[in-house]
Coordinates of C-alpha atoms in Angstrom, one line a residue:
M1 CA -4.9 -7.1 -34.6
G2 CA -1.7 -7.5 -32.6
E3 CA -0.3 -10.3 -30.5
K4 CA -2.0 -11.1 -27.3
I5 CA 0.2 -10.7 -24.3
N6 CA -0.3 -12.3 -20.9
I7 CA -0.2 -9.5 -18.5
L8 CA 0.2 -12.0 -15.5
S9 CA 3.3 -13.3 -17.0
L10 CA 4.8 -10.0 -18.1
V11 CA 4.4 -8.4 -14.5
T12 CA 5.6 -11.6 -12.7
K13 CA 8.6 -12.4 -15.4
G14 CA 7.8 -16.1 -14.6
T15 CA 8.8 -15.7 -10.6
G16 CA 5.4 -15.2 -9.2
A17 CA 6.4 -11.8 -7.9
P18 CA 5.4 -8.6 -9.3
D19 CA 7.6 -6.6 -11.4
Y20 CA 6.3 -3.2 -10.7
S21 CA 8.9 -1.5 -13.2
V22 CA 6.6 -2.8 -16.1
I23 CA 3.6 -0.9 -14.6
S24 CA 5.4 2.2 -13.6
A25 CA 6.4 3.2 -17.0
G26 CA 6.4 7.0 -18.8
T27 CA 4.7 9.2 -16.4
F28 CA 2.8 6.7 -14.5
Q29 CA 3.8 5.5 -11.4
S30 CA 2.6 3.1 -8.4
I31 CA 3.2 2.3 -5.0
G32 CA 2.6 -0.5 -2.5
S33 CA 1.1 -4.1 -3.3
L34 CA -1.5 -5.0 -5.9
P35 CA -4.8 -5.0 -4.3
T36 CA -6.0 -8.7 -4.4
V37 CA -7.4 -11.4 -2.3
R38 CA -4.5 -12.6 -0.1
S39 CA -3.9 -15.9 2.0
A40 CA -4.5 -13.9 5.5
F41 CA -5.7 -10.8 6.9
T42 CA -4.8 -8.3 9.6
Y43 CA -7.1 -6.5 12.2
G44 CA -7.8 -3.0 12.7
S45 CA -6.0 -0.6 15.3
Y46 CA -2.7 -0.8 13.7
T47 CA -0.8 1.4 11.3
I48 CA 0.7 -0.5 8.6
V49 CA 3.2 0.6 6.0
D50 CA 4.0 -1.5 3.0
K51 CA 7.6 -2.0 1.9
N52 CA 6.6 -3.5 -1.3
N53 CA 7.0 -1.2 -4.3
P54 CA 8.3 2.2 -3.2
A55 CA 7.8 5.2 -5.2
I56 CA 10.1 5.6 -8.2
A57 CA 9.9 9.4 -8.6
N58 CA 8.7 12.4 -6.9
G59 CA 5.0 13.1 -7.7
Y60 CA 1.5 12.4 -6.8
I61 CA -0.5 9.5 -5.9
T62 CA -4.0 10.2 -7.3
T63 CA -5.9 6.7 -6.9
V64 CA -5.4 4.4 -3.9
Q65 CA -6.9 0.7 -3.8
I66 CA -7.8 -1.0 -0.8
Y67 CA -9.2 -4.7 -0.7
S68 CA -10.9 -5.2 2.7
V69 CA -12.0 -8.6 3.9
I70 CA -15.0 -6.8 5.9
Q71 CA -15.9 -3.2 6.2
M72 CA -13.1 -1.0 7.6
T73 CA -13.8 2.0 9.6
S74 CA -11.9 5.4 10.5
V75 CA -9.6 4.5 7.5
A76 CA -6.7 7.0 6.7
V77 CA -3.9 6.3 4.0
G78 CA -0.4 7.9 4.3
I79 CA 2.7 8.3 2.4
F80 CA 5.8 7.8 4.4
S81 CA 9.5 8.1 4.1
A82 CA 11.9 5.8 6.3
A83 CA 15.3 6.0 8.0
G84 CA 15.9 2.6 8.9
D85 CA 12.5 1.4 11.2
N86 CA 11.7 5.1 11.9
L87 CA 8.9 6.5 9.9
T88 CA 7.8 10.1 8.9
T89 CA 4.5 11.0 7.2
R90 CA 4.8 13.1 4.1
D91 CA 1.2 13.5 3.4
Y92 CA -2.0 11.8 4.2
V93 CA -5.7 11.7 3.7
T94 CA -8.8 10.5 5.7
I95 CA -11.0 8.1 4.0
G96 CA -13.4 7.0 6.8
V97 CA -15.4 4.1 5.9
V98 CA -14.2 1.5 3.4
P99 CA -16.9 -1.1 2.3
E100 CA -16.2 -5.1 2.0
G101 CA -14.2 -6.0 -1.3
L102 CA -11.9 -3.9 -3.7
Q103 CA -12.4 -0.1 -3.4
K104 CA -11.0 2.6 -5.2
F105 CA -10.6 6.1 -4.1
S106 CA -9.7 9.5 -5.7
V107 CA -7.0 11.1 -3.5
N108 CA -4.0 13.8 -3.8
L109 CA -1.1 12.7 -1.7
Q110 CA 2.6 14.2 -2.6
V111 CA 5.2 11.4 -2.9
N112 CA 8.9 11.4 -3.1
T113 CA 11.4 8.8 -4.4
G114 CA 11.8 6.1 -2.1
D115 CA 8.3 6.9 -0.2
Y116 CA 6.0 4.0 0.9
I117 CA 2.1 4.0 1.5
G118 CA 0.5 3.0 4.8
I119 CA -2.8 2.7 6.1
Y120 CA -4.6 3.0 9.6
F121 CA -8.0 1.7 10.3
A122 CA -9.8 1.4 13.8
G123 CA -12.1 -1.7 12.6
G124 CA -12.4 -4.0 10.0
R125 CA -10.1 -6.6 8.2
L126 CA -7.5 -5.8 5.3
Y127 CA -6.2 -8.9 3.3
R128 CA -2.3 -9.5 3.8
D129 CA 0.1 -12.2 2.9
V130 CA 2.5 -13.5 5.6
S131 CA 4.7 -15.8 3.2
I132 CA 5.8 -13.3 -0.1
G133 CA 6.8 -9.7 -0.3
A134 CA 9.4 -7.4 0.9
G135 CA 7.5 -6.9 4.3
Y136 CA 5.8 -4.2 6.1
W137 CA 6.4 -1.9 9.2
Y138 CA 3.8 -1.8 11.8
I139 CA 2.8 -0.3 15.2
S140 CA -0.3 -0.4 17.5
G141 CA -2.5 2.6 17.3
N142 CA -3.1 5.6 14.8
Y143 CA 0.5 6.8 13.6
I144 CA -0.9 7.8 10.1
S145 CA 0.7 11.3 11.2
C146 CA 3.9 10.9 12.7
I147 CA 7.7 12.0 12.7
G148 CA 10.4 9.9 13.3
Q149 CA 8.2 7.3 14.7
A150 CA 9.9 3.7 15.5
F151 CA 7.8 0.9 13.9
T152 CA 8.3 -2.8 14.0
S153 CA 9.4 -4.4 10.8
A154 CA 8.1 -7.8 9.6
S155 CA 8.9 -9.8 6.6
P156 CA 7.9 -11.4 4.3
R157 CA 4.7 -9.5 4.2
A158 CA 2.4 -7.6 1.8
I159 CA -0.9 -5.9 2.2
S160 CA -3.6 -5.2 -0.1
L161 CA -3.0 -1.3 -0.6
Y162 CA -1.9 0.2 -3.8
G163 CA -1.6 3.6 -5.2
T164 CA -1.3 5.1 -8.6
G165 CA -0.5 8.6 -9.9
T166 CA 1.9 10.6 -11.9
R167 CA 5.5 11.6 -11.8
T168 CA 6.5 15.3 -11.8

């Protein structure tokens, strides 16, 4: 048997902040923030795009994980490009209802290098942090499908929305 490794130490490199390069190796890639219980939550009726861990290559996001505080309704997840605080949707999928807790969904979302993952939900609550992370963009209403839409930037922030997939 080989030596055991503390994955948390490896991923955080002792800083407490995730080092996503460790979990985006080979043909695998990830986007967004690790889905976990966080110190706060956000309510529905906003579109929120996570600045943490942008895509490192072109490819597809095939799995999305969402950690909800309570059941979320009218959920849609999208992939966005950014020019400053103006965002454009590259691809999105409607999920519908997300039950309370950590949930995993199969998707097929196109992603390009530098893209970000975002979410809209009409009702419910999504875990977020307000004291760590690169931040997120947000706007009131459903802007999961948009072109050059101005969003408001907030940092530090992170939400429990995470995607994984492959590079092409």
